[in-house]
C-alpha cells in the first residue's frame, strides 16, 4: 500500500525517482508525486499513474540531486492531485512522503489547528509533516530530532522520508509497521519500500527495523537510531536479485510471465530441499525448531487473500498426512478475536510480501502468547520473515502482477514439503507413500509445463464466457481451496462477480443462481470423490448451467456432460492443487485481457497491504 522512494547523491534525482516509482506501482497507483530539493523544494504530483505524473512534468524544471517520491493507494482522502504525496509543512520548509496510517491524526490535527496550523488536504500525512514542523520550529531542533520526537506522539504505521529546505545534504527516514530499505551506493543513498527500485544501482542494502530512524547524507554518512534515541549499528547486506526478474521478458503482462514461470519457481522452491532419487526432504527452518514443531498440539495458520487459500490447502495436507489439527485463520479476524493461543501451538504465517499488516499483527499477538512462529514468505528480508522464529522462503522471485500466481504455487509447494517432512518424521505415513509423493512432487514442474500448453484452448473458453456477469467455482477436498482461488483471480482482475464453493454445498444456496447465464467452473480431478463431483455436475446441467470442468487427462465421463473440459495430467491427490489452479489462472487472465482490464494493476487493489 503506497510506495515510497528517495535519492541523495550526485546524480539527477528525478529519473531515479520515476523509475523507482514505476517499480513500486504494484503497491498503489491512484496518484503519484515527487519533490526535488534544489535551493527550494519543487513538488509535482498528479492523480493517476506514474505515467500521468511523467506527462504532467515533462516540460517543467526537474533539477535536483536530492528528492523523494510516492505512489499512492488512498486511505484518508480521495485520490486527487491535492491529496497525492509528497505533503509539505505549513512554512513549506519540510516535505514528506508516507506509507501507512497515522491513526491519531484527528486529535493531533485539532491540537495543531489550535496552534495556528491550517491544512489543505484530507490526509493523515499532512498532519504528520505539520507536527514535525511545529516541533522543529518551537524547539529549534535538527530535522532528525524533530522527526524522532514527532514519532513518539504518533499512533499508527509509517514508513516516511522527509527533506528539509534548510538542510540540503540530508534525507531522514523512519519506519514502524511499513517497510523501508536503504540502498548504500558509492557516495549516494537510495531509499524505497522494497529493494526493486534499488537493485539497478546497488546491491548493498540495509533493512530498517521498526521504530528506527535513519539519517543519510551526501557525504556518505548513514546513522541509525531508535525512536527512543538509542544508536544502532546498521547491518549492510547483499541483495540476491537480478534486474531481469523485474522486467516483463517479452510477455504482455507480468501476470502472464509469472504464470509461465511456475515450472521454474516450483522447482526453485524445492531446490536443495527435496531429493527424489534418494527420497529425502530437508527444510532448514523445520530442522532449527524440529523439537517444538513435532511436539505441537496444533498448527494455526494466519494469512490473507491468496495466501489464505494456500493455508486452506495446508489444512488438508497437515491433517491428512501429518495428523496435526489445523486452524486456518483470516489474520484480520484472528487478531481481534481474543483467540486462544498457547506455547504448545505453532503459528504459521503465509505471505508473499511478508508485509501484510494484519498477518504481521497476528504474529505479534501469537508471539506475546508464547507460540512458535513459522513464516512461509516470498519477499526476502521482509517484516514477517524477520519476526518469525523460523521459516522457509519460497524463492519465487519478485511477484509484480497484483493478482498472485507463482507465489501461490510456491507456497503450496513449500507447505507440501513441510507436511510430508513432518509426516515422515512422525511416522503418520508409510515409507512407500512418502516415497511416492516425493517422487511425484519432483515431477510437478514438468506437469505444470504440460498444463500451460492448454493456453490456446483456455483462451477460446475465455472468449465464450467473457461477457458473463457472474461465475461459480466448485471443488471438493483439496480442490475446494482451488475453487476459492479461481473465483478470487477472476474477480480481482476482470471485475466479474465470482464465488468459490465446496461442490456439495452448492445445494444449500448457490444452486438457486444457476441458469443458462451462469458459467460453473468445476474442478473435478479428485479420485476419492469422483462419482460425487460427477453428480454435482449433473445437478448444474439439469439447471442449464454452462459447465467448464477441469478433469484428469483421459477422463471420458465428464467430457460427455460438461460444455468444455480442460485436461490436467494425473497426479497424487494431495498434489492436485499445484496443477488444477493453473488453468484457472489462465482463464482469468484471458478474460481480463478480453474485457480490456489492466491485468497487472486492477482497480482499487494493491499488492502489499500494509494497512489494516
Ligand atoms: C493483497 C494482494 C493479494 C495477496 C494478499 C495477501 O490482497 O492483492 O494478491 O494474496 O494481499 O498478501 P501477502 O503478501 O500477505 O501474501
PDB file of C-alpha atoms and ligand atoms in Angstrom, residues 304-307 351-353 356 402 404 492 606-607 609, ligand 1:
ATOM      1  CA  UNK A 304      -4.853 -13.036   3.913  1.00  0.00           C
ATOM      2  CA  UNK A 305      -6.094 -13.262   0.319  1.00  0.00           C
ATOM      3  CA  UNK A 306      -4.469 -15.840  -1.902  1.00  0.00           C
ATOM      4  CA  UNK A 307      -2.071 -16.791   0.889  1.00  0.00           C
ATOM      5  CA  UNK A 351       2.633 -14.171   2.978  1.00  0.00           C
ATOM      6  CA  UNK A 352       4.007 -13.301  -0.433  1.00  0.00           C
ATOM      7  CA  UNK A 353       5.061  -9.781   0.510  1.00  0.00           C
ATOM      8  CA  UNK A 356       0.719  -7.611   5.213  1.00  0.00           C
ATOM      9  CA  UNK A 402      -1.101  -7.683  -8.273  1.00  0.00           C
ATOM     10  CA  UNK A 404      -0.845 -13.636  -7.012  1.00  0.00           C
ATOM     11  CA  UNK A 492      -9.641  -9.397  -8.874  1.00  0.00           C
ATOM     12  CA  UNK A 606      -2.633  -3.145  -4.138  1.00  0.00           C
ATOM     13  CA  UNK A 607      -0.164  -5.918  -3.769  1.00  0.00           C
ATOM     14  CA  UNK A 609      -1.409  -4.348   2.089  1.00  0.00           C
TER      15      UNK A 609
HETATM   16  C1  LIG B   1      -3.347  -8.433  -1.399  1.00  0.00           C
HETATM   17  C2  LIG B   1      -2.882  -8.963  -2.732  1.00  0.00           C
HETATM   18  C3  LIG B   1      -3.149 -10.466  -2.813  1.00  0.00           C
HETATM   19  C4  LIG B   1      -2.490 -11.187  -1.646  1.00  0.00           C
HETATM   20  C5  LIG B   1      -2.925 -10.586  -0.302  1.00  0.00           C
HETATM   21  C6  LIG B   1      -2.074 -11.132   0.841  1.00  0.00           C
HETATM   22  O1  LIG B   1      -4.723  -8.510  -1.316  1.00  0.00           O
HETATM   23  O2  LIG B   1      -3.533  -8.288  -3.782  1.00  0.00           O
HETATM   24  O3  LIG B   1      -2.623 -10.964  -4.023  1.00  0.00           O
HETATM   25  O4  LIG B   1      -2.832 -12.534  -1.685  1.00  0.00           O
HETATM   26  O5  LIG B   1      -2.751  -9.173  -0.317  1.00  0.00           O
HETATM   27  O6  LIG B   1      -0.760 -10.690   0.668  1.00  0.00           O
HETATM   28  P1  LIG B   1       0.530 -11.414   1.174  1.00  0.00           P
HETATM   29  O7  LIG B   1       1.653 -10.576   0.662  1.00  0.00           O
HETATM   30  O8  LIG B   1       0.468 -11.408   2.676  1.00  0.00           O
HETATM   31  O9  LIG B   1       0.542 -12.788   0.633  1.00  0.00           O
END
